[in-house]
PDB file of C-alpha atoms in Angstrom:
ATOM      1  CA  MET Y   1      25.162 -67.569 -34.117  1.00  0.00           C
ATOM      2  CA  GLU Y   2      23.785 -69.635 -31.510  1.00  0.00           C
ATOM      3  CA  ASN Y   3      24.451 -73.220 -33.097  1.00  0.00           C
ATOM      4  CA  SER Y   4      27.831 -71.889 -33.794  1.00  0.00           C
ATOM      5  CA  LEU Y   5      28.113 -71.077 -29.999  1.00  0.00           C
ATOM      6  CA  LEU Y   6      26.623 -74.626 -29.102  1.00  0.00           C
ATOM      7  CA  ASN Y   7      28.892 -76.258 -31.372  1.00  0.00           C
ATOM      8  CA  TYR Y   8      32.095 -74.756 -30.237  1.00  0.00           C
ATOM      9  CA  MET Y   9      31.338 -75.250 -26.560  1.00  0.00           C
ATOM     10  CA  ASN Y  10      30.397 -78.734 -27.259  1.00  0.00           C
ATOM     11  CA  LYS Y  11      33.601 -79.425 -28.975  1.00  0.00           C
ATOM     12  CA  ARG Y  12      35.951 -77.691 -26.642  1.00  0.00           C
ATOM     13  CA  PHE Y  13      34.476 -78.432 -23.252  1.00  0.00           C
ATOM     14  CA  GLY Y  14      31.996 -81.388 -23.939  1.00  0.00           C
ATOM     15  CA  ASP Y  15      29.180 -81.166 -21.496  1.00  0.00           C
ATOM     16  CA  ILE Y  16      30.094 -77.878 -19.978  1.00  0.00           C
ATOM     17  CA  HIS Y  17      26.563 -76.637 -20.459  1.00  0.00           C
ATOM     18  CA  HIS Y  18      25.187 -79.492 -18.137  1.00  0.00           C
ATOM     19  CA  LYS Y  19      23.132 -77.556 -15.305  1.00  0.00           C
ATOM     20  CA  ASN Y  20      24.930 -79.520 -12.364  1.00  0.00           C
ATOM     21  CA  ARG Y  21      28.252 -78.688 -13.643  1.00  0.00           C
ATOM     22  CA  GLN Y  22      27.789 -75.182 -13.989  1.00  0.00           C
ATOM     23  CA  GLU Y  23      26.223 -75.045 -10.626  1.00  0.00           C
ATOM     24  CA  THR Y  24      28.760 -76.955  -8.802  1.00  0.00           C
ATOM     25  CA  PRO Y  25      32.267 -76.910 -10.200  1.00  0.00           C
ATOM     26  CA  VAL Y  26      34.440 -79.582  -8.799  1.00  0.00           C
ATOM     27  CA  ALA Y  27      37.586 -79.610 -10.815  1.00  0.00           C
ATOM     28  CA  GLY Y  28      40.682 -77.211 -11.191  1.00  0.00           C
ATOM     29  CA  PRO Y  29      43.138 -76.476  -9.757  1.00  0.00           C
ATOM     30  CA  VAL Y  30      43.258 -73.078 -11.344  1.00  0.00           C
ATOM     31  CA  ILE Y  31      45.378 -70.185 -10.748  1.00  0.00           C
ATOM     32  CA  THR Y  32      44.108 -66.405 -11.927  1.00  0.00           C
ATOM     33  CA  ILE Y  33      46.332 -63.569 -12.186  1.00  0.00           C
ATOM     34  CA  SER Y  34      44.760 -59.908 -12.013  1.00  0.00           C
ATOM     35  CA  ARG Y  35      47.243 -57.215 -12.487  1.00  0.00           C
ATOM     36  CA  GLN Y  36      47.581 -53.744 -12.965  1.00  0.00           C
ATOM     37  CA  VAL Y  37      49.158 -52.520 -16.399  1.00  0.00           C
ATOM     38  CA  GLY Y  38      53.046 -52.490 -16.050  1.00  0.00           C
ATOM     39  CA  CYS Y  39      52.974 -55.477 -13.414  1.00  0.00           C
ATOM     40  CA  GLY Y  40      54.245 -57.958 -15.962  1.00  0.00           C
ATOM     41  CA  GLY Y  41      51.405 -60.626 -15.665  1.00  0.00           C
ATOM     42  CA  ILE Y  42      52.101 -62.731 -18.507  1.00  0.00           C
ATOM     43  CA  ALA Y  43      55.803 -62.978 -18.103  1.00  0.00           C
ATOM     44  CA  THR Y  44      55.304 -64.037 -14.545  1.00  0.00           C
ATOM     45  CA  ALA Y  45      52.249 -66.622 -15.562  1.00  0.00           C
ATOM     46  CA  LYS Y  46      54.904 -68.319 -17.638  1.00  0.00           C
ATOM     47  CA  LYS Y  47      57.479 -68.351 -15.200  1.00  0.00           C
ATOM     48  CA  LEU Y  48      54.990 -69.823 -12.658  1.00  0.00           C
ATOM     49  CA  ALA Y  49      53.680 -72.294 -14.807  1.00  0.00           C
ATOM     50  CA  GLU Y  50      57.445 -73.631 -15.303  1.00  0.00           C
ATOM     51  CA  ALA Y  51      57.992 -73.568 -11.690  1.00  0.00           C
ATOM     52  CA  LEU Y  52      54.595 -75.513 -10.900  1.00  0.00           C
ATOM     53  CA  ASN Y  53      55.182 -78.082 -13.302  1.00  0.00           C
ATOM     54  CA  GLU Y  54      58.366 -79.149 -11.418  1.00  0.00           C
ATOM     55  CA  PHE Y  55      56.568 -78.413  -7.753  1.00  0.00           C
ATOM     56  CA  ILE Y  56      53.449 -80.184  -8.421  1.00  0.00           C
ATOM     57  CA  ILE Y  57      52.341 -83.645 -10.064  1.00  0.00           C
ATOM     58  CA  CYS Y  58      49.984 -82.420 -12.706  1.00  0.00           C
ATOM     59  CA  LYS Y  59      49.377 -82.234 -16.459  1.00  0.00           C
ATOM     60  CA  LYS Y  60      51.415 -79.665 -17.800  1.00  0.00           C
ATOM     61  CA  TRP Y  61      50.291 -76.382 -16.733  1.00  0.00           C
ATOM     62  CA  GLU Y  62      48.946 -73.766 -19.230  1.00  0.00           C
ATOM     63  CA  VAL Y  63      48.845 -70.055 -19.630  1.00  0.00           C
ATOM     64  CA  ILE Y  64      45.620 -68.661 -20.455  1.00  0.00           C
ATOM     65  CA  SER Y  65      45.912 -65.077 -21.726  1.00  0.00           C
ATOM     66  CA  LYS Y  66      43.490 -62.678 -23.820  1.00  0.00           C
ATOM     67  CA  GLU Y  67      45.181 -64.007 -27.123  1.00  0.00           C
ATOM     68  CA  VAL Y  68      43.556 -67.487 -26.428  1.00  0.00           C
ATOM     69  CA  LEU Y  69      39.958 -65.685 -25.874  1.00  0.00           C
ATOM     70  CA  HIS Y  70      40.155 -63.757 -28.946  1.00  0.00           C
ATOM     71  CA  GLN Y  71      40.830 -67.239 -30.857  1.00  0.00           C
ATOM     72  CA  SER Y  72      37.903 -68.270 -29.150  1.00  0.00           C
ATOM     73  CA  ALA Y  73      35.781 -65.558 -30.773  1.00  0.00           C
ATOM     74  CA  GLN Y  74      37.498 -66.324 -34.088  1.00  0.00           C
ATOM     75  CA  GLU Y  75      36.311 -69.960 -33.784  1.00  0.00           C
ATOM     76  CA  LEU Y  76      32.795 -68.487 -33.309  1.00  0.00           C
ATOM     77  CA  GLN Y  77      33.345 -66.429 -36.366  1.00  0.00           C
ATOM     78  CA  LEU Y  78      33.373 -63.072 -34.494  1.00  0.00           C
ATOM     79  CA  ASP Y  79      35.792 -60.263 -35.108  1.00  0.00           C
ATOM     80  CA  PRO Y  80      37.804 -59.961 -31.771  1.00  0.00           C
ATOM     81  CA  ARG Y  81      37.562 -56.015 -32.155  1.00  0.00           C
ATOM     82  CA  LYS Y  82      33.618 -56.619 -31.416  1.00  0.00           C
ATOM     83  CA  ILE Y  83      34.714 -57.595 -27.983  1.00  0.00           C
ATOM     84  CA  ASN Y  84      37.000 -54.778 -27.241  1.00  0.00           C
ATOM     85  CA  ARG Y  85      34.541 -52.155 -28.635  1.00  0.00           C
ATOM     86  CA  LEU Y  86      32.194 -53.045 -25.913  1.00  0.00           C
ATOM     87  CA  PHE Y  87      34.731 -52.382 -23.374  1.00  0.00           C
ATOM     88  CA  THR Y  88      36.040 -48.923 -24.820  1.00  0.00           C
ATOM     89  CA  PRO Y  89      35.686 -46.162 -22.164  1.00  0.00           C
ATOM     90  CA  ASN Y  90      32.790 -43.596 -22.986  1.00  0.00           C
ATOM     91  CA  ASP Y  91      31.129 -40.930 -21.301  1.00  0.00           C
ATOM     92  CA  ARG Y  92      28.080 -43.455 -20.161  1.00  0.00           C
ATOM     93  CA  SER Y  93      28.140 -44.733 -16.660  1.00  0.00           C
ATOM     94  CA  SER Y  94      27.016 -48.485 -16.860  1.00  0.00           C
ATOM     95  CA  PHE Y  95      27.639 -51.396 -19.184  1.00  0.00           C
ATOM     96  CA  ASP Y  96      23.972 -51.641 -20.022  1.00  0.00           C
ATOM     97  CA  GLU Y  97      24.063 -48.297 -21.094  1.00  0.00           C
ATOM     98  CA  ILE Y  98      26.661 -49.297 -23.707  1.00  0.00           C
ATOM     99  CA  LEU Y  99      24.758 -52.108 -24.861  1.00  0.00           C
ATOM    100  CA  GLU Y 100      21.545 -49.988 -25.354  1.00  0.00           C
ATOM    101  CA  ALA Y 101      23.165 -48.154 -27.911  1.00  0.00           C
ATOM    102  CA  PHE Y 102      22.845 -51.137 -30.312  1.00  0.00           C
ATOM    103  CA  ASN Y 103      19.613 -52.453 -31.849  1.00  0.00           C
ATOM    104  CA  ALA Y 104      17.779 -55.313 -30.483  1.00  0.00           C
ATOM    105  CA  LYS Y 105      19.587 -57.706 -32.780  1.00  0.00           C
ATOM    106  CA  MET Y 106      22.961 -56.376 -31.560  1.00  0.00           C
ATOM    107  CA  TYR Y 107      21.839 -56.576 -28.029  1.00  0.00           C
ATOM    108  CA  LYS Y 108      21.355 -60.251 -28.327  1.00  0.00           C
ATOM    109  CA  SER Y 109      24.426 -60.727 -30.150  1.00  0.00           C
ATOM    110  CA  ASP Y 110      26.615 -58.904 -27.350  1.00  0.00           C
ATOM    111  CA  ARG Y 111      24.806 -60.859 -24.732  1.00  0.00           C
ATOM    112  CA  ILE Y 112      25.900 -64.049 -26.295  1.00  0.00           C
ATOM    113  CA  ILE Y 113      29.456 -62.806 -26.965  1.00  0.00           C
ATOM    114  CA  LEU Y 114      29.639 -61.997 -23.033  1.00  0.00           C
ATOM    115  CA  LYS Y 115      28.144 -65.369 -22.235  1.00  0.00           C
ATOM    116  CA  THR Y 116      30.839 -67.232 -24.827  1.00  0.00           C
ATOM    117  CA  VAL Y 117      33.579 -65.539 -22.854  1.00  0.00           C
ATOM    118  CA  LYS Y 118      32.440 -66.381 -19.408  1.00  0.00           C
ATOM    119  CA  GLU Y 119      31.996 -70.141 -20.455  1.00  0.00           C
ATOM    120  CA  VAL Y 120      35.284 -70.214 -22.258  1.00  0.00           C
ATOM    121  CA  ILE Y 121      37.128 -68.924 -19.185  1.00  0.00           C
ATOM    122  CA  LYS Y 122      34.711 -71.415 -16.830  1.00  0.00           C
ATOM    123  CA  GLY Y 123      35.669 -74.196 -19.093  1.00  0.00           C
ATOM    124  CA  PHE Y 124      39.594 -73.885 -18.692  1.00  0.00           C
ATOM    125  CA  ALA Y 125      39.235 -73.466 -14.956  1.00  0.00           C
ATOM    126  CA  VAL Y 126      37.095 -76.530 -14.442  1.00  0.00           C
ATOM    127  CA  GLU Y 127      39.556 -78.360 -16.795  1.00  0.00           C
ATOM    128  CA  GLY Y 128      42.266 -77.434 -14.321  1.00  0.00           C
ATOM    129  CA  CYS Y 129      45.984 -76.981 -14.355  1.00  0.00           C
ATOM    130  CA  CYS Y 130      45.838 -73.805 -16.253  1.00  0.00           C
ATOM    131  CA  ILE Y 131      46.958 -69.852 -15.083  1.00  0.00           C
ATOM    132  CA  ILE Y 132      44.443 -67.641 -16.469  1.00  0.00           C
ATOM    133  CA  ILE Y 133      45.466 -63.906 -17.221  1.00  0.00           C
ATOM    134  CA  GLY Y 134      43.192 -61.064 -16.387  1.00  0.00           C
ATOM    135  CA  ARG Y 135      39.681 -61.257 -18.443  1.00  0.00           C
ATOM    136  CA  ALA Y 136      37.794 -61.251 -14.814  1.00  0.00           C
ATOM    137  CA  ALA Y 137      38.647 -64.916 -14.199  1.00  0.00           C
ATOM    138  CA  HIS Y 138      39.151 -64.202 -10.603  1.00  0.00           C
ATOM    139  CA  ILE Y 139      35.486 -63.502 -10.554  1.00  0.00           C
ATOM    140  CA  ILE Y 140      34.336 -66.047 -13.222  1.00  0.00           C
ATOM    141  CA  ALA Y 141      36.088 -68.891 -11.405  1.00  0.00           C
ATOM    142  CA  ARG Y 142      35.663 -67.619  -7.808  1.00  0.00           C
ATOM    143  CA  ASP Y 143      33.412 -70.844  -7.171  1.00  0.00           C
ATOM    144  CA  ILE Y 144      36.235 -73.184  -8.138  1.00  0.00           C
ATOM    145  CA  GLU Y 145      37.255 -74.994  -4.757  1.00  0.00           C
ATOM    146  CA  HIS Y 146      41.027 -75.667  -5.915  1.00  0.00           C
ATOM    147  CA  SER Y 147      41.713 -72.258  -6.849  1.00  0.00           C
ATOM    148  CA  LEU Y 148      43.859 -69.393  -6.037  1.00  0.00           C
ATOM    149  CA  HIS Y 149      43.284 -65.857  -7.131  1.00  0.00           C
ATOM    150  CA  VAL Y 150      46.419 -63.498  -7.269  1.00  0.00           C
ATOM    151  CA  ARG Y 151      46.679 -59.444  -7.865  1.00  0.00           C
ATOM    152  CA  LEU Y 152      49.951 -58.049  -8.632  1.00  0.00           C
ATOM    153  CA  GLU Y 153      50.147 -54.251  -8.020  1.00  0.00           C
ATOM    154  CA  ALA Y 154      52.749 -51.702  -7.804  1.00  0.00           C
ATOM    155  CA  PRO Y 155      52.931 -47.841  -7.559  1.00  0.00           C
ATOM    156  CA  LEU Y 156      51.936 -45.732 -10.621  1.00  0.00           C
ATOM    157  CA  ASP Y 157      55.213 -44.123 -10.969  1.00  0.00           C
ATOM    158  CA  TRP Y 158      56.967 -47.444 -10.853  1.00  0.00           C
ATOM    159  CA  ARG Y 159      54.576 -48.886 -13.483  1.00  0.00           C
ATOM    160  CA  VAL Y 160      54.923 -45.852 -15.692  1.00  0.00           C
ATOM    161  CA  SER Y 161      58.601 -46.351 -15.864  1.00  0.00           C
ATOM    162  CA  GLN Y 162      58.119 -49.930 -16.528  1.00  0.00           C
ATOM    163  CA  ILE Y 163      55.727 -49.356 -19.549  1.00  0.00           C
ATOM    164  CA  ALA Y 164      58.136 -46.397 -20.962  1.00  0.00           C
ATOM    165  CA  SER Y 165      61.106 -48.637 -20.927  1.00  0.00           C
ATOM    166  CA  LYS Y 166      59.056 -51.459 -22.461  1.00  0.00           C
ATOM    167  CA  MET Y 167      57.294 -49.836 -25.187  1.00  0.00           C
ATOM    168  CA  GLN Y 168      59.813 -47.113 -25.690  1.00  0.00           C
ATOM    169  CA  LEU Y 169      57.313 -44.481 -24.766  1.00  0.00           C
ATOM    170  CA  THR Y 170      57.739 -41.015 -22.962  1.00  0.00           C
ATOM    171  CA  PRO Y 171      56.484 -40.955 -19.207  1.00  0.00           C
ATOM    172  CA  THR Y 172      53.456 -39.102 -20.528  1.00  0.00           C
ATOM    173  CA  GLU Y 173      52.481 -41.599 -22.973  1.00  0.00           C
ATOM    174  CA  ALA Y 174      53.000 -44.408 -20.926  1.00  0.00           C
ATOM    175  CA  LEU Y 175      50.822 -42.888 -18.277  1.00  0.00           C
ATOM    176  CA  LYS Y 176      47.899 -42.261 -20.773  1.00  0.00           C
ATOM    177  CA  TYR Y 177      48.480 -45.923 -22.025  1.00  0.00           C
ATOM    178  CA  ILE Y 178      48.032 -46.992 -18.544  1.00  0.00           C
ATOM    179  CA  GLN Y 179      45.065 -45.125 -17.733  1.00  0.00           C
ATOM    180  CA  GLU Y 180      42.959 -45.850 -21.232  1.00  0.00           C
ATOM    181  CA  THR Y 181      44.054 -49.755 -20.518  1.00  0.00           C
ATOM    182  CA  GLU Y 182      42.901 -49.611 -17.069  1.00  0.00           C
ATOM    183  CA  LYS Y 183      39.484 -48.016 -17.775  1.00  0.00           C
ATOM    184  CA  LYS Y 184      39.042 -50.884 -20.517  1.00  0.00           C
ATOM    185  CA  ARG Y 185      39.741 -53.695 -17.996  1.00  0.00           C
ATOM    186  CA  ASP Y 186      37.571 -52.233 -15.263  1.00  0.00           C
ATOM    187  CA  ALA Y 187      34.710 -52.203 -17.567  1.00  0.00           C
ATOM    188  CA  PHE Y 188      35.180 -55.746 -18.472  1.00  0.00           C
ATOM    189  CA  ARG Y 189      35.413 -57.004 -14.693  1.00  0.00           C
ATOM    190  CA  LYS Y 190      32.564 -54.891 -13.608  1.00  0.00           C
ATOM    191  CA  HIS Y 191      30.122 -56.728 -15.926  1.00  0.00           C
ATOM    192  CA  TYR Y 192      30.663 -59.883 -13.993  1.00  0.00           C
ATOM    193  CA  LEU Y 193      30.226 -58.510 -10.615  1.00  0.00           C
ATOM    194  CA  ASP Y 194      26.656 -58.783  -9.215  1.00  0.00           C
ATOM    195  CA  LYS Y 195      24.531 -58.202  -6.054  1.00  0.00           C
ATOM    196  CA  LYS Y 196      25.624 -61.643  -4.684  1.00  0.00           C
ATOM    197  CA  HIS Y 197      29.463 -60.790  -5.235  1.00  0.00           C
ATOM    198  CA  PRO Y 198      29.506 -57.091  -5.497  1.00  0.00           C
ATOM    199  CA  GLU Y 199      33.351 -56.809  -4.819  1.00  0.00           C
ATOM    200  CA  GLU Y 200      36.288 -58.118  -6.174  1.00  0.00           C
ATOM    201  CA  VAL Y 201      38.127 -60.425  -3.903  1.00  0.00           C
ATOM    202  CA  PHE Y 202      41.724 -61.938  -4.036  1.00  0.00           C
ATOM    203  CA  ASP Y 203      43.466 -64.536  -2.061  1.00  0.00           C
ATOM    204  CA  LEU Y 204      46.952 -62.765  -2.485  1.00  0.00           C
ATOM    205  CA  ILE Y 205      48.014 -59.075  -3.264  1.00  0.00           C
ATOM    206  CA  ILE Y 206      51.443 -58.816  -4.154  1.00  0.00           C
ATOM    207  CA  ASN Y 207      53.139 -55.396  -4.722  1.00  0.00           C
ATOM    208  CA  VAL Y 208      55.700 -56.317  -7.560  1.00  0.00           C
ATOM    209  CA  SER Y 209      57.700 -53.194  -7.115  1.00  0.00           C
ATOM    210  CA  LYS Y 210      59.327 -54.810  -4.011  1.00  0.00           C
ATOM    211  CA  PHE Y 211      60.092 -58.485  -5.386  1.00  0.00           C
ATOM    212  CA  ASN Y 212      61.734 -59.435  -8.326  1.00  0.00           C
ATOM    213  CA  THR Y 213      59.897 -62.284 -10.297  1.00  0.00           C
ATOM    214  CA  ASP Y 214      61.794 -65.128  -8.810  1.00  0.00           C
ATOM    215  CA  ALA Y 215      60.503 -63.890  -5.294  1.00  0.00           C
ATOM    216  CA  VAL Y 216      56.993 -63.359  -6.638  1.00  0.00           C
ATOM    217  CA  ILE Y 217      56.775 -67.093  -8.062  1.00  0.00           C
ATOM    218  CA  GLN Y 218      58.185 -68.099  -4.699  1.00  0.00           C
ATOM    219  CA  ILE Y 219      55.447 -66.361  -2.766  1.00  0.00           C
ATOM    220  CA  ILE Y 220      52.660 -67.768  -5.221  1.00  0.00           C
ATOM    221  CA  LYS Y 221      53.946 -71.221  -4.790  1.00  0.00           C
ATOM    222  CA  SER Y 222      53.788 -71.017  -1.059  1.00  0.00           C
ATOM    223  CA  ALA Y 223      50.287 -69.780  -1.035  1.00  0.00           C
ATOM    224  CA  VAL Y 224      49.124 -72.701  -3.341  1.00  0.00           C
ATOM    225  CA  GLU Y 225      50.770 -74.966  -0.840  1.00  0.00           C
ATOM    226  CA  LEU Y 226      49.359 -73.226   2.362  1.00  0.00           C
ATOM    227  CA  LYS Y 227      45.867 -73.140   0.550  1.00  0.00           C
ATOM    228  CA  GLY Y 228      45.850 -76.864   0.365  1.00  0.00           C
ATOM    229  CA  ILE Y 229      45.664 -76.975  -3.437  1.00  0.00           C
ATOM    230  CA  THR Y 230      48.246 -79.553  -3.639  1.00  0.00           C
ATOM    231  CA  GLU Y 231      46.011 -82.045  -1.691  1.00  0.00           C
ATOM    232  CA  VAL Y 232      44.071 -82.327  -4.915  1.00  0.00           C
ATOM    233  CA  PHE Y 233      46.959 -84.415  -6.211  1.00  0.00           C
ATOM    234  CA  LYS Y 234      47.079 -86.664  -3.067  1.00  0.00           C
ATOM    235  CA  SER Y 235      43.737 -87.674  -3.246  1.00  0.00           C
ATOM    236  CA  GLY Y 236      44.359 -89.973  -6.315  1.00  0.00           C
ATOM    237  CA  ILE Y 237      42.391 -87.819  -8.699  1.00  0.00           C
ATOM    238  CA  SER Y 238      43.693 -88.130 -12.369  1.00  0.00           C
ATOM    239  CA  TYR Y 239      44.322 -85.269 -14.400  1.00  0.00           C
ATOM    240  CA  PHE Y 240      45.742 -87.050 -17.337  1.00  0.00           C
TER     241      PHE Y 240
END
């Protein structure tokens, strides 16, 4: 398992495990999008990537979603459901208590999975010119200098309506889906919080019920420019 992890990471990210690179990420730019269920994060990210490819001189912007992370698990010869199982809500209060339910061998394996997810996300962030959807990316990539961390939110009743329409569910079913999915996402994100960074911090929080997708894109593009991320491309750094 450990050899598979090292082989994968060396192949995908080169020297991503080098100590200095881990402690001082100097690349990017990266945009992370955290979103409440029903706020259309992936659709927004795809349109944002198209807009940024016209707005900023960069290699082609890539949208990184949970499907890509699941593919990473497959390359490590792991069942993606193994990851999801760890973040399924239960009656116990902490992530470590969930892990303690496994024997010692499984505990070590689960820690490696979590480390792999973190390294995959950090690798994409360091590589730059990508929009990472969810998976605690705003926490994992918080030390990337040229980054923008966005949160998409909306009132619950609005999100229930969106999910019910999109998935052809009743309002009750949509609400249940939202609640269960949010619990899984919360469990995942909380694992990456620590004493040094006990809270989730975003650069920009947008109520998507008040803006259409085009307006949301314009807001994020303005934030990219105002935060100085575009200065990266004026410094002569090559991203090709």
